[in-house]
PDB file of C-alpha atoms and ligand atoms in Angstrom:
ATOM      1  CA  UNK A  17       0.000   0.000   0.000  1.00  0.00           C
ATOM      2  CA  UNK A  18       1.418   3.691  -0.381  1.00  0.00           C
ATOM      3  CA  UNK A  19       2.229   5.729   2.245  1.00  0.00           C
ATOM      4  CA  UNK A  20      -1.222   8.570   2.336  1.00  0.00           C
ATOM      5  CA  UNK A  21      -0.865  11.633   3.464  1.00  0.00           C
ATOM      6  CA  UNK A  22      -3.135  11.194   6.704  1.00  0.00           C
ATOM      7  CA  UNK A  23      -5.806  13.626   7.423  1.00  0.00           C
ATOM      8  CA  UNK A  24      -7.808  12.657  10.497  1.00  0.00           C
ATOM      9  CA  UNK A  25     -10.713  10.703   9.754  1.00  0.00           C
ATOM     10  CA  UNK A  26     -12.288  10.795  13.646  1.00  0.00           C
ATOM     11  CA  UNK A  27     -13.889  13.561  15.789  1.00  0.00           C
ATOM     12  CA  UNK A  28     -11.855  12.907  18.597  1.00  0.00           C
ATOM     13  CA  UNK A  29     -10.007   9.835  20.181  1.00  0.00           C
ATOM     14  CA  UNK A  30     -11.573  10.613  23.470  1.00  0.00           C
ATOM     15  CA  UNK A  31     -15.156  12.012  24.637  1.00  0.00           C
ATOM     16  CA  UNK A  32     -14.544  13.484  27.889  1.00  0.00           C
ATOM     17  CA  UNK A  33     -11.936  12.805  30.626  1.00  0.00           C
ATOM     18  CA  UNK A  34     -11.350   9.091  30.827  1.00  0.00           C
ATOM     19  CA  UNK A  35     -12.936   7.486  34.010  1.00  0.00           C
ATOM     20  CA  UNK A  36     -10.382   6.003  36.615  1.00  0.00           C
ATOM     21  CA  UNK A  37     -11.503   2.646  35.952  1.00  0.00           C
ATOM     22  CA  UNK A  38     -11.527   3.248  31.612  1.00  0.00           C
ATOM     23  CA  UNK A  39      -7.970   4.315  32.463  1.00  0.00           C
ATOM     24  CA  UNK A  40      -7.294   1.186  34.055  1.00  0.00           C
ATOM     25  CA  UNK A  41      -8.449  -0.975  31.618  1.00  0.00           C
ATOM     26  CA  UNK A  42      -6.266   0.466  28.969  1.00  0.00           C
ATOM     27  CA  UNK A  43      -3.150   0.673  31.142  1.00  0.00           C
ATOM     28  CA  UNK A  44      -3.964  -3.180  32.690  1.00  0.00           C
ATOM     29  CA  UNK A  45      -5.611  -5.156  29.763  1.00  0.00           C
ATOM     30  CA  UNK A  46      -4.040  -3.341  26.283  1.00  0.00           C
ATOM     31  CA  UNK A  47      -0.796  -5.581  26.888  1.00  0.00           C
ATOM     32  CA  UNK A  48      -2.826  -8.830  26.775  1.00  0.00           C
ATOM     33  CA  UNK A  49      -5.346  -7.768  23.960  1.00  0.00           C
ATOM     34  CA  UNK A  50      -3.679  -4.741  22.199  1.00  0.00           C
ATOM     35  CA  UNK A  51      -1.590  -4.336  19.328  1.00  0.00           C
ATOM     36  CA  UNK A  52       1.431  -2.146  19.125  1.00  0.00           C
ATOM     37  CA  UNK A  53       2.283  -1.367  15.983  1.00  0.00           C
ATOM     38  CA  UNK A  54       4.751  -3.591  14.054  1.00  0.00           C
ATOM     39  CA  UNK A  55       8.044  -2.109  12.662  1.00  0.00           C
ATOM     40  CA  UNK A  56       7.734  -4.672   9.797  1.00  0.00           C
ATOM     41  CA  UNK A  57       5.181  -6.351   7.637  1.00  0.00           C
ATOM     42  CA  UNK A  58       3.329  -9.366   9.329  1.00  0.00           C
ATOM     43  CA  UNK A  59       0.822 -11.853   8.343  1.00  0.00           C
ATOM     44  CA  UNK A  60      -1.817 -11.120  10.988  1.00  0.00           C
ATOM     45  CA  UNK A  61      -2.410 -14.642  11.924  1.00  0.00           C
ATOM     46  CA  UNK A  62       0.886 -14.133  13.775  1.00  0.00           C
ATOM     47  CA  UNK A  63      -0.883 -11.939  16.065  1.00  0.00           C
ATOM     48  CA  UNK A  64      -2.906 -14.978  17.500  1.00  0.00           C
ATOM     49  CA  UNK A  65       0.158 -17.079  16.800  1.00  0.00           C
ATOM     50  CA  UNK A  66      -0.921 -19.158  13.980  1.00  0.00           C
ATOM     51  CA  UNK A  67      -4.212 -20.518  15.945  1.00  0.00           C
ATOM     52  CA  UNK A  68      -6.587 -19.011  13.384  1.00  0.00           C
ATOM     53  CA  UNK A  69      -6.498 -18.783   9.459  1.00  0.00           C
ATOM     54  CA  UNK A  70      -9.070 -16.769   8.772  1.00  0.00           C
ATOM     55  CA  UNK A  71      -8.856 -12.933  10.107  1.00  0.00           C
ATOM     56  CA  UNK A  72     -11.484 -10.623  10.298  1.00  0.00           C
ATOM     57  CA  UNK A  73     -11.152  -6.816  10.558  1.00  0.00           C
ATOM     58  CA  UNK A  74     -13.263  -4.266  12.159  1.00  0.00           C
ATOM     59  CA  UNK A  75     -12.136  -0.523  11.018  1.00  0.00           C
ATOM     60  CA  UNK A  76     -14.037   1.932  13.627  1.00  0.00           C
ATOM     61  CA  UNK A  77     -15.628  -0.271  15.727  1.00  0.00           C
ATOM     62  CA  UNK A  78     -17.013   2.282  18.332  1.00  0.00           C
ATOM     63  CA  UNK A  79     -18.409   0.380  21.912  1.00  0.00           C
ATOM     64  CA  UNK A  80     -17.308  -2.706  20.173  1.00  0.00           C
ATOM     65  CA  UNK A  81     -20.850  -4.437  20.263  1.00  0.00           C
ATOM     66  CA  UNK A  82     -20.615  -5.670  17.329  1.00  0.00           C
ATOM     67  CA  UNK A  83     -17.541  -7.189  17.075  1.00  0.00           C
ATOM     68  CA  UNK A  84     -17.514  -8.767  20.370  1.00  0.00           C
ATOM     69  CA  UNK A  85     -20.805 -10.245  19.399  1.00  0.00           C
ATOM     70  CA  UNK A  86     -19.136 -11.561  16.008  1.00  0.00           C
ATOM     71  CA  UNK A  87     -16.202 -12.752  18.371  1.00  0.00           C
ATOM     72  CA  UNK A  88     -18.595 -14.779  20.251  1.00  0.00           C
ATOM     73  CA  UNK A  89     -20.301 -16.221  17.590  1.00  0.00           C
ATOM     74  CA  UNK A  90     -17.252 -17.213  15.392  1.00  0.00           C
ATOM     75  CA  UNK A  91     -14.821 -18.597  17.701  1.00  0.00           C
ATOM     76  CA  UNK A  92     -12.689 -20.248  15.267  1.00  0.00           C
ATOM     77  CA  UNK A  93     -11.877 -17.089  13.305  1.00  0.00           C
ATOM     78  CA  UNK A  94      -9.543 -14.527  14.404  1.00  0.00           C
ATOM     79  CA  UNK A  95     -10.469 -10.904  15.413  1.00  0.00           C
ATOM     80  CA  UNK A  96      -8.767  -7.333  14.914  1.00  0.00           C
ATOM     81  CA  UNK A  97     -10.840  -4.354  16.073  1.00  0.00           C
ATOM     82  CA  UNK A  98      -9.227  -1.333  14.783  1.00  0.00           C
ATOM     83  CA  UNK A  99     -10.564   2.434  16.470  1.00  0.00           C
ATOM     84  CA  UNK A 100      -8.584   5.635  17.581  1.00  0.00           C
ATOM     85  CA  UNK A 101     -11.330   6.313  19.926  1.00  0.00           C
ATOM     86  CA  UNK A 102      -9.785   5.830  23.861  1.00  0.00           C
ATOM     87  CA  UNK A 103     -13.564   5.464  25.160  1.00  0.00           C
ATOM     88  CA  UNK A 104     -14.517   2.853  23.011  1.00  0.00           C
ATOM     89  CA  UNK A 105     -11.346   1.142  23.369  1.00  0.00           C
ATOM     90  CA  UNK A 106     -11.291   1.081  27.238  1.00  0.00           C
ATOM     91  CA  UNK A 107     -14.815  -0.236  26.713  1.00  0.00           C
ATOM     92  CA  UNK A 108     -14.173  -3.532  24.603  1.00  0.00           C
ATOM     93  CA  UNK A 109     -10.943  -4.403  26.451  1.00  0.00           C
ATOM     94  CA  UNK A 110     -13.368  -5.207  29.540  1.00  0.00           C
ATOM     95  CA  UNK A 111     -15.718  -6.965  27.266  1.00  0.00           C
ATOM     96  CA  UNK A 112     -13.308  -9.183  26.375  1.00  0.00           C
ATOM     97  CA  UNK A 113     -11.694  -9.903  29.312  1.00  0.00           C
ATOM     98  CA  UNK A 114     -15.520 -10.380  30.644  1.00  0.00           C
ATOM     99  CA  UNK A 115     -16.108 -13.055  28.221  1.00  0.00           C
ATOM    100  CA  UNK A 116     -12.734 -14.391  28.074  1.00  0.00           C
ATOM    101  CA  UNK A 117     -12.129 -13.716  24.456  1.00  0.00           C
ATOM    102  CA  UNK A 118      -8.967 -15.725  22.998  1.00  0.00           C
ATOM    103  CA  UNK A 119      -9.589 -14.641  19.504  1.00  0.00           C
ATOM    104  CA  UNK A 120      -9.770 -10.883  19.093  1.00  0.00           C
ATOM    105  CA  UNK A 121      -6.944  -8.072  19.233  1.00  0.00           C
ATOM    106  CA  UNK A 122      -7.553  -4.701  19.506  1.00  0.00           C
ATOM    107  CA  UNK A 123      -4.981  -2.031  18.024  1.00  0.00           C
ATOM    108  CA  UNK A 124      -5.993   1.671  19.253  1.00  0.00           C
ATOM    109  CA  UNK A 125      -5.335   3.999  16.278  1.00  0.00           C
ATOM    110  CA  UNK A 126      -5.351   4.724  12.820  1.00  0.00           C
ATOM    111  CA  UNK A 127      -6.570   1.856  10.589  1.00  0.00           C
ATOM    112  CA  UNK A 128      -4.242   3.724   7.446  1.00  0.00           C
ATOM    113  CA  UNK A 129      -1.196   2.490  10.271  1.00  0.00           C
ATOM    114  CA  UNK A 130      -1.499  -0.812  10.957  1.00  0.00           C
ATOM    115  CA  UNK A 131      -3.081  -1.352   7.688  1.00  0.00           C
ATOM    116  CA  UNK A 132       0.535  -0.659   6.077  1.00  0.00           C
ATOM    117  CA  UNK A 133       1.872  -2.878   8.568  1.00  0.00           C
ATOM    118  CA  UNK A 134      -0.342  -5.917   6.727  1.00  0.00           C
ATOM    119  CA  UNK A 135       1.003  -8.909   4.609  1.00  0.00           C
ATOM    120  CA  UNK A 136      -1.356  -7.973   0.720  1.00  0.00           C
ATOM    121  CA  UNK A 137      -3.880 -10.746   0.559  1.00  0.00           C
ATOM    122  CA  UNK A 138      -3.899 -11.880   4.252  1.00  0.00           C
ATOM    123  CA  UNK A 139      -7.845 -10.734   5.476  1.00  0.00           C
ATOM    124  CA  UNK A 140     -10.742 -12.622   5.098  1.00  0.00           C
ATOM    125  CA  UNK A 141     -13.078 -10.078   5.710  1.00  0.00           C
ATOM    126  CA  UNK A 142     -13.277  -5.843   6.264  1.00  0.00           C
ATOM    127  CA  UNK A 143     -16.332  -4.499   8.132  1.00  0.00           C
ATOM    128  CA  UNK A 144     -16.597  -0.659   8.437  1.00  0.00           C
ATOM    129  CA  UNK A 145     -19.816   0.351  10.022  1.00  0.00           C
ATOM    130  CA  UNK A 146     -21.455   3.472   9.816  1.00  0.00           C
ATOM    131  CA  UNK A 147     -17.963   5.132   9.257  1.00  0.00           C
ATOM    132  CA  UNK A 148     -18.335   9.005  10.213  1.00  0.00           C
ATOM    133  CA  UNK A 149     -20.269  11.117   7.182  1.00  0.00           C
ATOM    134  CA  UNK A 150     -18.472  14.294   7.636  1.00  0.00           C
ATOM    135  CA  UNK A 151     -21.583  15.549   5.610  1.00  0.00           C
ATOM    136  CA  UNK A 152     -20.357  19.010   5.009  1.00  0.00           C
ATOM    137  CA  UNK A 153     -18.686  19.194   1.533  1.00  0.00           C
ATOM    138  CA  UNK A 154     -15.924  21.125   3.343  1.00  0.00           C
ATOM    139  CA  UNK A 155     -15.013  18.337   5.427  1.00  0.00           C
ATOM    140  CA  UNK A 156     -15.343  15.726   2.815  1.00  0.00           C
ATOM    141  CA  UNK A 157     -11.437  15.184   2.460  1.00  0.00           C
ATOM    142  CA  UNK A 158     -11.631  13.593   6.099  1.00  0.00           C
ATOM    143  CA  UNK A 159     -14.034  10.834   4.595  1.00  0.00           C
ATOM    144  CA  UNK A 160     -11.502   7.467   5.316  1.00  0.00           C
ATOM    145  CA  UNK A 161     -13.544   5.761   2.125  1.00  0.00           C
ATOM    146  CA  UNK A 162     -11.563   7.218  -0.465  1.00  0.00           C
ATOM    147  CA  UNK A 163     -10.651   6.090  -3.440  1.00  0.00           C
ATOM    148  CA  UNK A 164      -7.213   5.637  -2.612  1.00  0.00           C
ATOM    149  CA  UNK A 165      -7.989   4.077   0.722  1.00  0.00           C
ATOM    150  CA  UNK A 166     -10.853   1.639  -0.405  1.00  0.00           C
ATOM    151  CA  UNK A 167      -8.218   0.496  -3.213  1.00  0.00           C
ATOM    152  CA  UNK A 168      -5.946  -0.331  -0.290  1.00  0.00           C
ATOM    153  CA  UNK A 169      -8.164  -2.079   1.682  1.00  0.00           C
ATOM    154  CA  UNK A 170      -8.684  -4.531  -1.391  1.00  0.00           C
ATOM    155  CA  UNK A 171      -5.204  -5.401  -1.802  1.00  0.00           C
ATOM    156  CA  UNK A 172      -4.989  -6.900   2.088  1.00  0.00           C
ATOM    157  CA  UNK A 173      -8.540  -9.276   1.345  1.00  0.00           C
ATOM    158  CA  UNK A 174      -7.688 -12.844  -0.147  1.00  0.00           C
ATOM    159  CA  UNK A 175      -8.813 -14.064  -3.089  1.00  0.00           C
ATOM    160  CA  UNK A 176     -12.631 -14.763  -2.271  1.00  0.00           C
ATOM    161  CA  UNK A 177     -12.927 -12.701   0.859  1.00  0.00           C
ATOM    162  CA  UNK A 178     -15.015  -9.528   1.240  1.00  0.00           C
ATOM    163  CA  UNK A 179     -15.692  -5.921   2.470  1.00  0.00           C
ATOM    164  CA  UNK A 180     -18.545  -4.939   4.208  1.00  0.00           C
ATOM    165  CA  UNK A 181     -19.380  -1.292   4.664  1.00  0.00           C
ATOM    166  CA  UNK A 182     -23.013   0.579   5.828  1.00  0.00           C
ATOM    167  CA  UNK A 183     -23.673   3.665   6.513  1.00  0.00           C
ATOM    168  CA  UNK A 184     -27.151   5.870   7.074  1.00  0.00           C
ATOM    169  CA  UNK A 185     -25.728   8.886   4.858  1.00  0.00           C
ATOM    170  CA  UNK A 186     -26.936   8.539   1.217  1.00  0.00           C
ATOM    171  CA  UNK A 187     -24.330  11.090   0.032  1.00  0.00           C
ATOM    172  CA  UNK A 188     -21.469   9.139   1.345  1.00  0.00           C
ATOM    173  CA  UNK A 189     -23.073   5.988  -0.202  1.00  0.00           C
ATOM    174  CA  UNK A 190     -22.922   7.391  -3.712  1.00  0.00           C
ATOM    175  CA  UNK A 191     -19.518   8.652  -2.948  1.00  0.00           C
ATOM    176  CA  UNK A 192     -18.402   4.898  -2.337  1.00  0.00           C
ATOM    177  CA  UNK A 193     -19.866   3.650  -5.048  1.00  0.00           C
ATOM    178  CA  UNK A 194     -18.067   6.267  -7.506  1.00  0.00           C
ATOM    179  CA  UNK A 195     -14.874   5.347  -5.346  1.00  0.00           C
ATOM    180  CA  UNK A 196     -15.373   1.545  -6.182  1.00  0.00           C
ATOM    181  CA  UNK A 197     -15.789   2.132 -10.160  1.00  0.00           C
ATOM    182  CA  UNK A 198     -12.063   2.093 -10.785  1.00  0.00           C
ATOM    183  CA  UNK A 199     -10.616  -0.508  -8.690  1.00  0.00           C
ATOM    184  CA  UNK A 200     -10.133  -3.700 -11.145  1.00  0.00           C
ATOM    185  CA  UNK A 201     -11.011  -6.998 -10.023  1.00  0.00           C
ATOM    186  CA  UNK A 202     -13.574  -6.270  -7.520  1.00  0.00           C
ATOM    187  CA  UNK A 203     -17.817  -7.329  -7.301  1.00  0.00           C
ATOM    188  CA  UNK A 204     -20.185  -5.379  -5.716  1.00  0.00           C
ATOM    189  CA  UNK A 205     -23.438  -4.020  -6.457  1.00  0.00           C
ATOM    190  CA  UNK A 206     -25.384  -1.024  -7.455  1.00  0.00           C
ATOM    191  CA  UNK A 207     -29.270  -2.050  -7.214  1.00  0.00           C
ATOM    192  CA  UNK A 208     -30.892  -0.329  -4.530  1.00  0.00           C
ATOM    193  CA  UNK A 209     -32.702  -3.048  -3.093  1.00  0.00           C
ATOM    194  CA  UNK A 210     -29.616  -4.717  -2.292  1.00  0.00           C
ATOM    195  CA  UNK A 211     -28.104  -1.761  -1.123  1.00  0.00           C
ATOM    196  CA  UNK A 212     -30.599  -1.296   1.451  1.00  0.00           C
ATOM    197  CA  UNK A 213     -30.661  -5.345   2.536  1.00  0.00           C
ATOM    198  CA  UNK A 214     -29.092  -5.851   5.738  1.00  0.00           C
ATOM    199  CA  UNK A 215     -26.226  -9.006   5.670  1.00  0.00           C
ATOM    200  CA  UNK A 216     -27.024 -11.656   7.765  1.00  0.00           C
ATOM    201  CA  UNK A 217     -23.703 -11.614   9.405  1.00  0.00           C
ATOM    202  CA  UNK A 218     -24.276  -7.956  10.389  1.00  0.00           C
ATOM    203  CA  UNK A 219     -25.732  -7.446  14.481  1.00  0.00           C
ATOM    204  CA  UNK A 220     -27.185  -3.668  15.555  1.00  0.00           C
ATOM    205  CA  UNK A 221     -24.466  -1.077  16.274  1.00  0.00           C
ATOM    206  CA  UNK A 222     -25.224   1.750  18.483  1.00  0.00           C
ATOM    207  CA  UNK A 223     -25.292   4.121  14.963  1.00  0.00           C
ATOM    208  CA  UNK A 224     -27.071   2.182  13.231  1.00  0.00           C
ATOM    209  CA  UNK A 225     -29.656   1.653  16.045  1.00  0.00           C
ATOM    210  CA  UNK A 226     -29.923   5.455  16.028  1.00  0.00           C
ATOM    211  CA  UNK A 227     -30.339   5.936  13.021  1.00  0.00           C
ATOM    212  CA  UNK A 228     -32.892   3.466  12.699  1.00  0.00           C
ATOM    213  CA  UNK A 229     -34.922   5.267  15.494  1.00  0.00           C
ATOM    214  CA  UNK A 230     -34.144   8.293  13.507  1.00  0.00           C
ATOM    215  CA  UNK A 231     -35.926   6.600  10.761  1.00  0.00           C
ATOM    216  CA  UNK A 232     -33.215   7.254   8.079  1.00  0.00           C
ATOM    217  CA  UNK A 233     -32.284   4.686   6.051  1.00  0.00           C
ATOM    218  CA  UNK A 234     -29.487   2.542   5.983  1.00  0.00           C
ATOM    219  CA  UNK A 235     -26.952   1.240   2.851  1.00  0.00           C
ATOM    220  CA  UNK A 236     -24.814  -1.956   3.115  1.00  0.00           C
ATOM    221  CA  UNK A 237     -22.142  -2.216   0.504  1.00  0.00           C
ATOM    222  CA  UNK A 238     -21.131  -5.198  -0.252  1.00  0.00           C
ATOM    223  CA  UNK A 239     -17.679  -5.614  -1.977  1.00  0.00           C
ATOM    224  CA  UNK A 240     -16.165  -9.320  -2.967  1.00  0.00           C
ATOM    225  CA  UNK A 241     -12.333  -9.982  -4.593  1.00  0.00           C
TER     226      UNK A 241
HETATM  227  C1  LIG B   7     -19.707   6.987  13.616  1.00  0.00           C
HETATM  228  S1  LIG B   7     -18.707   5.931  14.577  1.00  0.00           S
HETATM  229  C2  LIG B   7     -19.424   4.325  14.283  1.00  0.00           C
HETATM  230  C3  LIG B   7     -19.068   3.351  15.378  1.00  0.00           C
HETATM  231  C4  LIG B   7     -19.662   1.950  15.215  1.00  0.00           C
HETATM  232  N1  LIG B   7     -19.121   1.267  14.066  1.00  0.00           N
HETATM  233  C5  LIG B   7     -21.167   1.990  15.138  1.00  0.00           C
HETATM  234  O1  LIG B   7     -21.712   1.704  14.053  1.00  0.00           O
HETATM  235  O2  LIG B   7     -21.799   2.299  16.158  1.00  0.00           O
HETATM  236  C6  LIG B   7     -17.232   5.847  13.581  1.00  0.00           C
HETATM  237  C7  LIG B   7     -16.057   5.238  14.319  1.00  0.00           C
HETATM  238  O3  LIG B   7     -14.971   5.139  13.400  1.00  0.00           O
HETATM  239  C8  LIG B   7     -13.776   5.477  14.093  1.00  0.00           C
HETATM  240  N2  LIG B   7     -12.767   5.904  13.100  1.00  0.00           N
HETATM  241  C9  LIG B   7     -12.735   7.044  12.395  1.00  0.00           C
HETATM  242  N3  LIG B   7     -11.635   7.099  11.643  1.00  0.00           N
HETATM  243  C10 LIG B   7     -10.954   5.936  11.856  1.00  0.00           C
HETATM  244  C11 LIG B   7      -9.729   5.420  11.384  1.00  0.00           C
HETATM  245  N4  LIG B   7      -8.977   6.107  10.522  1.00  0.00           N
HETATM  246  N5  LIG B   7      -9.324   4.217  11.811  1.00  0.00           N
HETATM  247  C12 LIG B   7     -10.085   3.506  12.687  1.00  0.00           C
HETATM  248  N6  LIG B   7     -11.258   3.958  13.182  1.00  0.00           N
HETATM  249  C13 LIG B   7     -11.679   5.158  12.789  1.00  0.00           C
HETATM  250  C14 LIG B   7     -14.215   6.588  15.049  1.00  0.00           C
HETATM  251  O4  LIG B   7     -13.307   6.781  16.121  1.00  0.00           O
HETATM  252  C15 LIG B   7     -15.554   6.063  15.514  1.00  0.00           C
HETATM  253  O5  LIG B   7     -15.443   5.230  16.643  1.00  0.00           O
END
């Protein structure tokens, strides 16, 4: 992948003054289930030394609901929940220790980072849910699903695997689909019945849920190698 020019993609990486105990759980539980960024390319089935061969990715996963409830489900596959957001992070690292998750990693930061850090071909599967809009078309350089970054993403997914984005915001969802129309070798599809058909695979995040009660409609792009 080339190096990008990184403009921040998140609000903020933390909400309000992390709670003694949030503190805790990223000092005390990020060396069992967090990722420090490697100095050199790795296959991320190293990260769960070799126990798993297929790896999963979560870009932005927020409170984590999701992919603790995928973690749960799927305990043969492997895990990586990528987010810069310190709240969120301190909130999964308990969830996991709670349910005494073997097979799911957590790297605090920028998904453009560690995704550099990735052996091409080596994910199974992407999920980026409800990634943040910026909807003003001032701020729409800080949209991570660029065309340049969406063509990354592809090269790290094996032959067969998959990406998985949704989002509520119907501008953004046009701007993917433009973003996809150059990228050789890739599936996906257009029809708007499709688009707005929820994968099976996908449980409730807290956006989505809110949005939902919001009654706006939500778009799930799905994109196959
Ligand atoms: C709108 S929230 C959605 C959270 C969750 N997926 C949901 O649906 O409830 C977007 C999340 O993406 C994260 N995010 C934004 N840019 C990111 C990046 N470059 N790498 C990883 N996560 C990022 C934000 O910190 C935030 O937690």
């Amino acid at each position: 992948m080339e190096k990008q020019h990184i403009i921040p993609s998140y609000g903020r990486k933390r909400s309000h003054g992390l709670s003694d105990s949030q503190k805790n759980n990223l000092s005390t539980l990020y060396k069992f289930y967090g990722i420090d960024l490697p100095e050199d390319i790795i296959d991320p089935r190293q990260l769960f030394e070799g126990k798993f061969d297929k790896i999963i990715l979560e870009i932005g996963f927020g409170n984590g609901e999701h992919l603790i409830n995928r973690a749960l489900q799927k305990t043969s596959v492997g895990f990586i929940g990528c987010d810069p957001f310190e709240n969120g992070v301190a909130s999964i690292l308990k969830e996991i220790q709670k349910h005494d998750l073997k097979n799911i990693k957590i790297f605090n930061g920028d998904v453009r980072l560690l995704l550099e850090k990735l052996k091409d071909h080596s994910i199974f599967r992407m999920y980026t849910l409800f990634p943040d809009p910026w909807g003003k078309r001032k701020h729409h350089k800080r949209r991570l699903l660029s065309a340049e970054f969406i063509s990354g993403m592809m090269h790290k997914i094996i032959l067969t695997g998959s990406v998985i984005i949704a989002t509520d915001h119907e501008d953004y969802m046009l701007n993917i689909l433009e973003n996809l129309k150059d990228i050789p070798r890739i599936k996906y599809c257009r029809n708007m019945d499709q688009l707005s058909a929820k994968p099976l695979c996908l449980s409730t995040t807290k956006y989505e849920q809110k949005a939902l009660n919001q009654q706006r409609k939500c778009y799930y792009i799905r994109v196959y190698v």
